[in-house]
């Protein structure tokens, strides 16, 4: 939808984010506020789904952009201020994208975990920086500010973005899913669900769906997601490093997280596909039949009868029990696939609360 005024842009900001991302919906409650001038942030989202923008970094450049509508040959610095303001609008609106039956505010508790916060901020900035041109095109802002599409813009969250980039690239290489699609999938769910969606992408594009019973899928996905979290935990503490060290350490963390998820997929595959698992099931049945024959000599009259337990198919319950025993973990047959509205959600009912602890920072 083409906009011609700042009010029109603010009215359409959430719809445009949904259109370009393919998200189920936006959690934005329709309310806007101004960030505290004492805080050096461009924007933030409150846990009641209210969006805040900095007057200096966002609201004022956007007002100027519409006041100077259709003015050509504006200087590069001015165009950059416009572009970065628009990118911030997309960044905050990406935070409030959510899957069916969920809201941004559902992740309030999970966001206090540093790994969840790090992936949320890294993916959100990675996605908004890469897709700001699509956002500009959707809103028709090139007609408002000619040249904004080719202007420069700086990234925020430099301690999180390299990790998000190497993490999603690693998942893309392993799964065969396009890297931009991996980023998009993570961007359109709330913070609590991002590791789960990453784990589902690895799981669904591996051999596991053909090995693990359907009722074991959710438990396997949660194992993969849990394995990927630890490398992201130290990222909030990297801000003190110089730019080169920060980028290197952040990128290494994202790569380790992807590798950990891939290794967990391989471990689960080994538990469900190892030939020795089938052989042990067969030997166990043979030994059981032999023991029964010793206890009841009359059964030794028919050698064929002794061999039948080893030749007959094992029940699925026995197969699952034996495999679980080999893996050293409880059988996953009691797991069930969560409905879309249950997955990864902690309902907070959209209650008001303190601002997001990781708002988009200024440069």
Short mmCIF file of C-alpha atoms in Angstrom, two decimals:
data_model
loop_
_atom_site.label_atom_id
_atom_site.label_comp_id
_atom_site.label_asym_id
_atom_site.label_seq_id
_atom_site.Cartn_x
_atom_site.Cartn_y
_atom_site.Cartn_z
CA UNK A 1 0.00 0.00 0.00
CA UNK A 2 1.44 3.39 -1.01
CA UNK A 3 1.48 5.97 1.79
CA UNK A 4 1.61 9.75 1.42
CA UNK A 5 1.89 10.93 5.02
CA UNK A 6 3.59 10.00 8.28
CA UNK A 7 0.23 9.09 9.79
CA UNK A 8 -0.49 6.86 6.82
CA UNK A 9 2.86 5.14 7.26
CA UNK A 10 2.31 4.58 10.98
CA UNK A 11 -1.18 3.23 10.33
CA UNK A 12 0.19 0.79 7.76
CA UNK A 13 3.51 -0.15 9.39
CA UNK A 14 2.36 -3.49 10.86
CA UNK A 15 0.37 -4.57 7.80
CA UNK A 16 3.37 -3.94 5.56
CA UNK A 17 5.61 -6.05 7.83
CA UNK A 18 3.11 -8.92 7.63
CA UNK A 19 2.82 -8.62 3.84
CA UNK A 20 6.52 -8.76 3.07
CA UNK A 21 7.28 -11.52 5.61
CA UNK A 22 4.30 -13.80 5.14
CA UNK A 23 3.79 -13.87 8.93
CA UNK A 24 0.49 -15.06 10.34
CA UNK A 25 -0.16 -11.71 12.05
CA UNK A 26 1.30 -8.77 13.95
CA UNK A 27 0.92 -8.51 17.72
CA UNK A 28 1.04 -4.69 17.65
CA UNK A 29 -1.81 -3.27 19.73
CA UNK A 30 -2.09 -0.11 17.61
CA UNK A 31 -0.45 2.10 20.27
CA UNK A 32 2.68 4.21 19.77
CA UNK A 33 4.86 5.88 22.38
CA UNK A 34 8.14 7.81 22.52
CA UNK A 35 11.28 6.31 24.06
CA UNK A 36 12.85 7.98 27.07
CA UNK A 37 15.24 10.65 25.65
CA UNK A 38 17.82 9.63 28.26
CA UNK A 39 18.09 6.18 26.70
CA UNK A 40 20.26 5.83 23.62
CA UNK A 41 17.87 3.64 21.72
CA UNK A 42 16.09 4.00 18.38
CA UNK A 43 13.02 2.01 19.30
CA UNK A 44 11.56 -0.62 21.62
CA UNK A 45 8.53 -2.84 22.12
CA UNK A 46 6.76 -3.06 25.47
CA UNK A 47 5.43 -6.37 26.72
CA UNK A 48 1.87 -5.10 26.23
CA UNK A 49 2.75 -4.94 22.49
CA UNK A 50 3.06 -1.13 22.35
CA UNK A 51 5.78 0.16 20.00
CA UNK A 52 8.05 3.05 21.00
CA UNK A 53 10.21 5.20 18.70
CA UNK A 54 12.93 7.70 19.46
CA UNK A 55 11.96 11.23 18.50
CA UNK A 56 15.54 12.09 17.50
CA UNK A 57 16.36 8.94 15.51
CA UNK A 58 12.99 7.97 14.06
CA UNK A 59 10.08 10.35 14.41
CA UNK A 60 11.89 13.55 13.43
CA UNK A 61 13.63 12.11 10.32
CA UNK A 62 10.34 10.60 9.16
CA UNK A 63 8.48 13.89 9.64
CA UNK A 64 11.18 15.65 7.62
CA UNK A 65 10.98 12.96 4.94
CA UNK A 66 7.27 13.57 4.39
CA UNK A 67 7.64 17.35 4.70
CA UNK A 68 10.18 17.15 1.84
CA UNK A 69 8.15 14.65 -0.16
CA UNK A 70 9.28 14.16 -3.77
CA UNK A 71 12.34 16.38 -3.34
CA UNK A 72 15.13 15.00 -5.52
CA UNK A 73 18.90 15.07 -4.99
CA UNK A 74 18.85 15.21 -1.21
CA UNK A 75 22.27 14.77 0.32
CA UNK A 76 23.41 11.21 1.19
CA UNK A 77 23.50 11.87 4.92
CA UNK A 78 19.87 12.99 4.94
CA UNK A 79 18.77 10.00 2.88
CA UNK A 80 20.69 7.72 5.24
CA UNK A 81 18.83 9.18 8.24
CA UNK A 82 15.53 8.46 6.47
CA UNK A 83 16.53 4.91 5.57
CA UNK A 84 17.74 4.08 9.08
CA UNK A 85 14.51 5.44 10.55
CA UNK A 86 12.49 3.22 8.20
CA UNK A 87 14.70 0.26 9.07
CA UNK A 88 13.99 0.84 12.76
CA UNK A 89 10.25 0.85 12.06
CA UNK A 90 10.63 -2.50 10.31
CA UNK A 91 12.86 -3.82 13.13
CA UNK A 92 10.29 -3.09 15.82
CA UNK A 93 7.45 -4.41 13.69
CA UNK A 94 9.43 -7.61 13.10
CA UNK A 95 9.62 -8.08 16.88
CA UNK A 96 5.82 -8.19 17.07
CA UNK A 97 5.30 -10.71 14.25
CA UNK A 98 3.90 -13.97 15.60
CA UNK A 99 2.66 -17.42 14.63
CA UNK A 100 -0.99 -18.41 14.71
CA UNK A 101 -2.39 -18.53 18.24
CA UNK A 102 0.59 -16.69 19.76
CA UNK A 103 1.62 -13.15 20.60
CA UNK A 104 4.91 -11.29 21.02
CA UNK A 105 4.05 -10.89 24.71
CA UNK A 106 3.95 -14.67 25.22
CA UNK A 107 7.76 -14.62 25.25
CA UNK A 108 8.13 -12.21 28.18
CA UNK A 109 9.52 -14.82 30.58
CA UNK A 110 11.63 -16.68 27.99
CA UNK A 111 13.24 -13.40 26.86
CA UNK A 112 14.96 -13.07 30.23
CA UNK A 113 17.21 -15.96 29.17
CA UNK A 114 20.29 -14.43 27.48
CA UNK A 115 20.33 -17.05 24.71
CA UNK A 116 16.71 -16.31 23.77
CA UNK A 117 17.34 -12.55 23.85
CA UNK A 118 20.49 -12.88 21.73
CA UNK A 119 18.83 -14.91 18.98
CA UNK A 120 15.72 -12.69 19.01
CA UNK A 121 17.67 -9.47 18.56
CA UNK A 122 20.15 -10.94 16.11
CA UNK A 123 17.53 -12.46 13.81
CA UNK A 124 15.27 -9.40 14.01
CA UNK A 125 18.06 -7.04 12.96
CA UNK A 126 19.41 -9.46 10.34
CA UNK A 127 15.96 -9.76 8.78
CA UNK A 128 15.03 -6.06 8.91
CA UNK A 129 18.38 -4.91 7.50
CA UNK A 130 18.10 -7.38 4.60
CA UNK A 131 14.46 -6.58 3.84
CA UNK A 132 14.23 -2.82 4.29
CA UNK A 133 14.13 -2.31 0.50
CA UNK A 134 11.09 -4.57 0.25
CA UNK A 135 9.48 -2.58 3.06
CA UNK A 136 10.26 0.69 1.26
CA UNK A 137 8.77 -0.67 -1.97
CA UNK A 138 5.64 -1.98 -0.25
CA UNK A 139 4.95 1.42 1.34
CA UNK A 140 5.93 3.40 -1.78
CA UNK A 141 8.58 5.40 0.07
CA UNK A 142 10.88 5.77 -2.93
CA UNK A 143 8.25 8.13 -4.36
CA UNK A 144 8.23 10.09 -1.11
CA UNK A 145 12.02 10.23 -0.75
CA UNK A 146 13.72 9.62 -4.11
CA UNK A 147 17.06 7.91 -3.51
CA UNK A 148 16.17 6.28 -0.18
CA UNK A 149 16.38 2.84 -1.78
CA UNK A 150 20.08 3.24 -2.58
CA UNK A 151 21.10 5.10 0.60
CA UNK A 152 23.48 3.58 3.14
CA UNK A 153 22.36 2.29 6.52
CA UNK A 154 24.16 0.96 9.58
CA UNK A 155 23.30 -2.20 11.44
CA UNK A 156 22.36 -2.21 15.09
CA UNK A 157 23.11 -5.03 17.58
CA UNK A 158 26.57 -5.76 16.28
CA UNK A 159 27.19 -8.32 19.05
CA UNK A 160 24.16 -10.37 17.94
CA UNK A 161 23.91 -10.11 14.15
CA UNK A 162 27.09 -12.06 13.23
CA UNK A 163 25.95 -14.93 15.46
CA UNK A 164 22.49 -14.93 13.89
CA UNK A 165 24.08 -14.90 10.44
CA UNK A 166 26.44 -17.86 10.96
CA UNK A 167 23.73 -19.75 12.85
CA UNK A 168 21.13 -19.44 10.10
CA UNK A 169 23.74 -20.10 7.39
CA UNK A 170 24.74 -23.32 9.15
CA UNK A 171 21.15 -24.49 9.37
CA UNK A 172 20.60 -23.59 5.72
CA UNK A 173 23.62 -25.62 4.57
CA UNK A 174 22.63 -28.66 6.60
CA UNK A 175 18.91 -28.60 5.79
CA UNK A 176 19.05 -27.47 2.16
CA UNK A 177 16.59 -24.66 2.94
CA UNK A 178 17.56 -21.28 1.43
CA UNK A 179 19.33 -19.11 4.01
CA UNK A 180 16.94 -16.18 3.50
CA UNK A 181 14.04 -18.53 4.11
CA UNK A 182 15.63 -19.79 7.33
CA UNK A 183 15.95 -16.18 8.56
CA UNK A 184 12.35 -15.46 7.56
CA UNK A 185 11.02 -18.51 9.39
CA UNK A 186 12.72 -17.41 12.59
CA UNK A 187 11.67 -13.78 12.16
CA UNK A 188 7.93 -14.47 11.95
CA UNK A 189 7.65 -16.23 15.34
CA UNK A 190 8.05 -14.79 18.82
CA UNK A 191 11.30 -14.98 20.80
CA UNK A 192 10.33 -18.13 22.67
CA UNK A 193 9.77 -20.11 19.48
CA UNK A 194 12.88 -19.21 17.47
CA UNK A 195 15.12 -22.05 18.66
CA UNK A 196 12.24 -24.47 18.19
CA UNK A 197 11.69 -23.36 14.59
CA UNK A 198 15.43 -23.71 13.91
CA UNK A 199 15.34 -27.22 15.38
CA UNK A 200 12.26 -28.14 13.34
CA UNK A 201 14.03 -27.02 10.17
CA UNK A 202 16.95 -29.34 10.91
CA UNK A 203 14.71 -32.23 11.97
CA UNK A 204 12.24 -32.08 9.08
CA UNK A 205 15.02 -31.96 6.49
CA UNK A 206 16.99 -34.90 7.88
CA UNK A 207 16.49 -38.66 7.97
CA UNK A 208 14.77 -38.44 11.35
CA UNK A 209 11.15 -38.25 10.13
CA UNK A 210 11.64 -41.69 8.57
CA UNK A 211 13.26 -43.15 11.70
CA UNK A 212 11.60 -41.61 14.75
CA UNK A 213 7.93 -42.42 15.43
CA UNK A 214 5.64 -39.43 14.99
CA UNK A 215 4.90 -39.36 18.71
CA UNK A 216 8.62 -38.89 19.35
CA UNK A 217 9.05 -35.87 17.09
CA UNK A 218 8.39 -33.17 19.67
CA UNK A 219 10.82 -34.63 22.21
CA UNK A 220 13.52 -34.90 19.53
CA UNK A 221 12.94 -31.30 18.38
CA UNK A 222 13.24 -30.06 21.96
CA UNK A 223 16.53 -31.93 22.38
CA UNK A 224 17.92 -30.24 19.25
CA UNK A 225 16.70 -26.80 20.36
CA UNK A 226 18.22 -27.21 23.84
CA UNK A 227 21.57 -28.18 22.34
CA UNK A 228 21.73 -24.95 20.31
CA UNK A 229 21.06 -22.46 23.12
CA UNK A 230 24.29 -22.41 25.21
CA UNK A 231 26.62 -20.76 22.64
CA UNK A 232 24.29 -17.75 22.47
CA UNK A 233 24.30 -17.09 26.22
CA UNK A 234 27.57 -15.05 26.43
CA UNK A 235 26.67 -12.64 23.60
CA UNK A 236 25.18 -9.82 25.74
CA UNK A 237 28.59 -9.50 27.41
CA UNK A 238 30.51 -8.87 24.19
CA UNK A 239 29.68 -5.16 23.91
CA UNK A 240 32.99 -4.14 25.46
CA UNK A 241 35.10 -5.73 22.71
CA UNK A 242 36.47 -3.80 19.76
CA UNK A 243 34.55 -4.14 16.50
CA UNK A 244 36.78 -6.82 14.97
CA UNK A 245 36.88 -9.02 18.07
CA UNK A 246 33.17 -8.57 18.65
CA UNK A 247 32.30 -9.73 15.17
CA UNK A 248 34.66 -12.70 15.35
CA UNK A 249 33.44 -13.94 18.74
CA UNK A 250 29.81 -13.44 17.81
CA UNK A 251 30.21 -15.30 14.51
CA UNK A 252 31.99 -18.19 16.26
CA UNK A 253 29.14 -18.47 18.75
CA UNK A 254 26.55 -18.77 16.00
CA UNK A 255 28.60 -21.41 14.20
CA UNK A 256 28.97 -23.45 17.39
CA UNK A 257 25.23 -23.28 17.98
CA UNK A 258 24.44 -24.59 14.51
CA UNK A 259 27.06 -27.35 14.88
CA UNK A 260 25.55 -28.36 18.22
CA UNK A 261 22.10 -28.73 16.66
CA UNK A 262 23.49 -30.75 13.75
CA UNK A 263 25.41 -33.01 16.16
CA UNK A 264 22.23 -33.64 18.14
CA UNK A 265 20.41 -34.64 14.95
CA UNK A 266 23.20 -37.11 14.24
CA UNK A 267 23.05 -38.50 17.78
CA UNK A 268 19.30 -39.08 17.54
CA UNK A 269 19.73 -40.67 14.13
CA UNK A 270 22.34 -43.02 15.57
CA UNK A 271 19.99 -44.12 18.33
CA UNK A 272 17.24 -44.98 15.90
CA UNK A 273 19.20 -46.45 13.00
CA UNK A 274 22.15 -48.36 14.56
CA UNK A 275 22.19 -51.96 13.22
CA UNK A 276 23.27 -53.28 16.61
CA UNK A 277 19.98 -52.12 18.06
CA UNK A 278 18.05 -54.50 15.80
CA UNK A 279 20.59 -57.27 16.40
CA UNK A 280 20.29 -56.94 20.15
CA UNK A 281 16.52 -57.10 19.94
CA UNK A 282 16.81 -60.33 17.95
CA UNK A 283 19.43 -61.85 20.26
CA UNK A 284 17.35 -60.92 23.27
CA UNK A 285 14.37 -62.77 21.84
CA UNK A 286 16.52 -65.83 21.07
CA UNK A 287 17.96 -65.86 24.56
CA UNK A 288 14.49 -65.55 26.06
CA UNK A 289 13.28 -68.51 23.97
CA UNK A 290 16.32 -70.59 24.99
CA UNK A 291 15.73 -69.84 28.66
CA UNK A 292 12.08 -70.85 28.33
CA UNK A 293 13.17 -74.13 26.68
CA UNK A 294 15.52 -74.90 29.57
CA UNK A 295 12.77 -74.25 32.07
CA UNK A 296 10.34 -76.44 30.09
CA UNK A 297 12.23 -79.35 28.47
CA UNK A 298 9.09 -80.55 26.70
CA UNK A 299 9.37 -77.62 24.31
CA UNK A 300 12.75 -78.88 23.00
CA UNK A 301 10.91 -81.54 21.01
CA UNK A 302 10.38 -79.02 18.19
CA UNK A 303 13.52 -77.05 17.18
CA UNK A 304 11.49 -74.97 14.75
CA UNK A 305 9.28 -73.83 17.61
CA UNK A 306 12.33 -72.58 19.52
CA UNK A 307 13.37 -70.37 16.63
CA UNK A 308 10.03 -68.79 15.91
CA UNK A 309 10.33 -65.86 18.37
CA UNK A 310 13.51 -64.72 16.58
CA UNK A 311 11.91 -65.02 13.14
CA UNK A 312 8.59 -63.38 13.89
CA UNK A 313 8.39 -59.56 13.65
CA UNK A 314 8.95 -57.69 16.88
CA UNK A 315 6.09 -55.54 18.10
CA UNK A 316 6.52 -51.79 17.72
CA UNK A 317 6.29 -51.39 21.52
CA UNK A 318 9.23 -53.78 22.03
CA UNK A 319 11.24 -52.09 19.28
CA UNK A 320 10.71 -48.68 20.88
CA UNK A 321 11.50 -49.95 24.36
CA UNK A 322 14.71 -51.61 23.25
CA UNK A 323 15.83 -48.52 21.33
CA UNK A 324 15.09 -46.29 24.29
CA UNK A 325 17.10 -48.60 26.50
CA UNK A 326 20.03 -48.41 24.14
CA UNK A 327 19.90 -44.64 24.08
CA UNK A 328 19.94 -44.35 27.86
CA UNK A 329 16.81 -42.19 27.83
CA UNK A 330 13.15 -42.75 28.48
CA UNK A 331 11.02 -43.90 25.52
CA UNK A 332 9.56 -41.01 23.55
CA UNK A 333 6.34 -42.85 22.70
CA UNK A 334 4.46 -40.77 25.25
CA UNK A 335 5.31 -37.52 23.48
CA UNK A 336 2.72 -35.92 21.29
CA UNK A 337 2.81 -33.20 18.65
CA UNK A 338 1.65 -29.91 20.05
CA UNK A 339 -1.06 -27.98 18.29
CA UNK A 340 -0.07 -24.72 16.63
CA UNK A 341 -1.45 -22.70 19.49
CA UNK A 342 0.45 -24.74 22.11
CA UNK A 343 3.91 -24.76 20.66
CA UNK A 344 6.44 -22.71 22.55
CA UNK A 345 3.86 -20.42 24.09
CA UNK A 346 3.64 -19.01 27.57
CA UNK A 347 0.51 -16.98 27.58
CA UNK A 348 0.82 -13.69 29.34
CA UNK A 349 -2.43 -12.33 28.04
CA UNK A 350 -0.75 -9.26 26.54
CA UNK A 351 -0.27 -7.71 29.97
CA UNK A 352 1.54 -4.44 30.26
CA UNK A 353 5.00 -4.46 31.70
CA UNK A 354 8.49 -3.06 31.49
CA UNK A 355 9.96 -2.33 28.12
CA UNK A 356 11.83 -4.98 26.19
CA UNK A 357 15.26 -5.30 27.74
CA UNK A 358 16.96 -5.21 24.32
CA UNK A 359 15.58 -2.26 22.31
CA UNK A 360 17.25 -1.34 19.06
CA UNK A 361 20.23 0.76 20.02
CA UNK A 362 21.60 3.79 18.31
CA UNK A 363 25.04 3.78 16.79
#
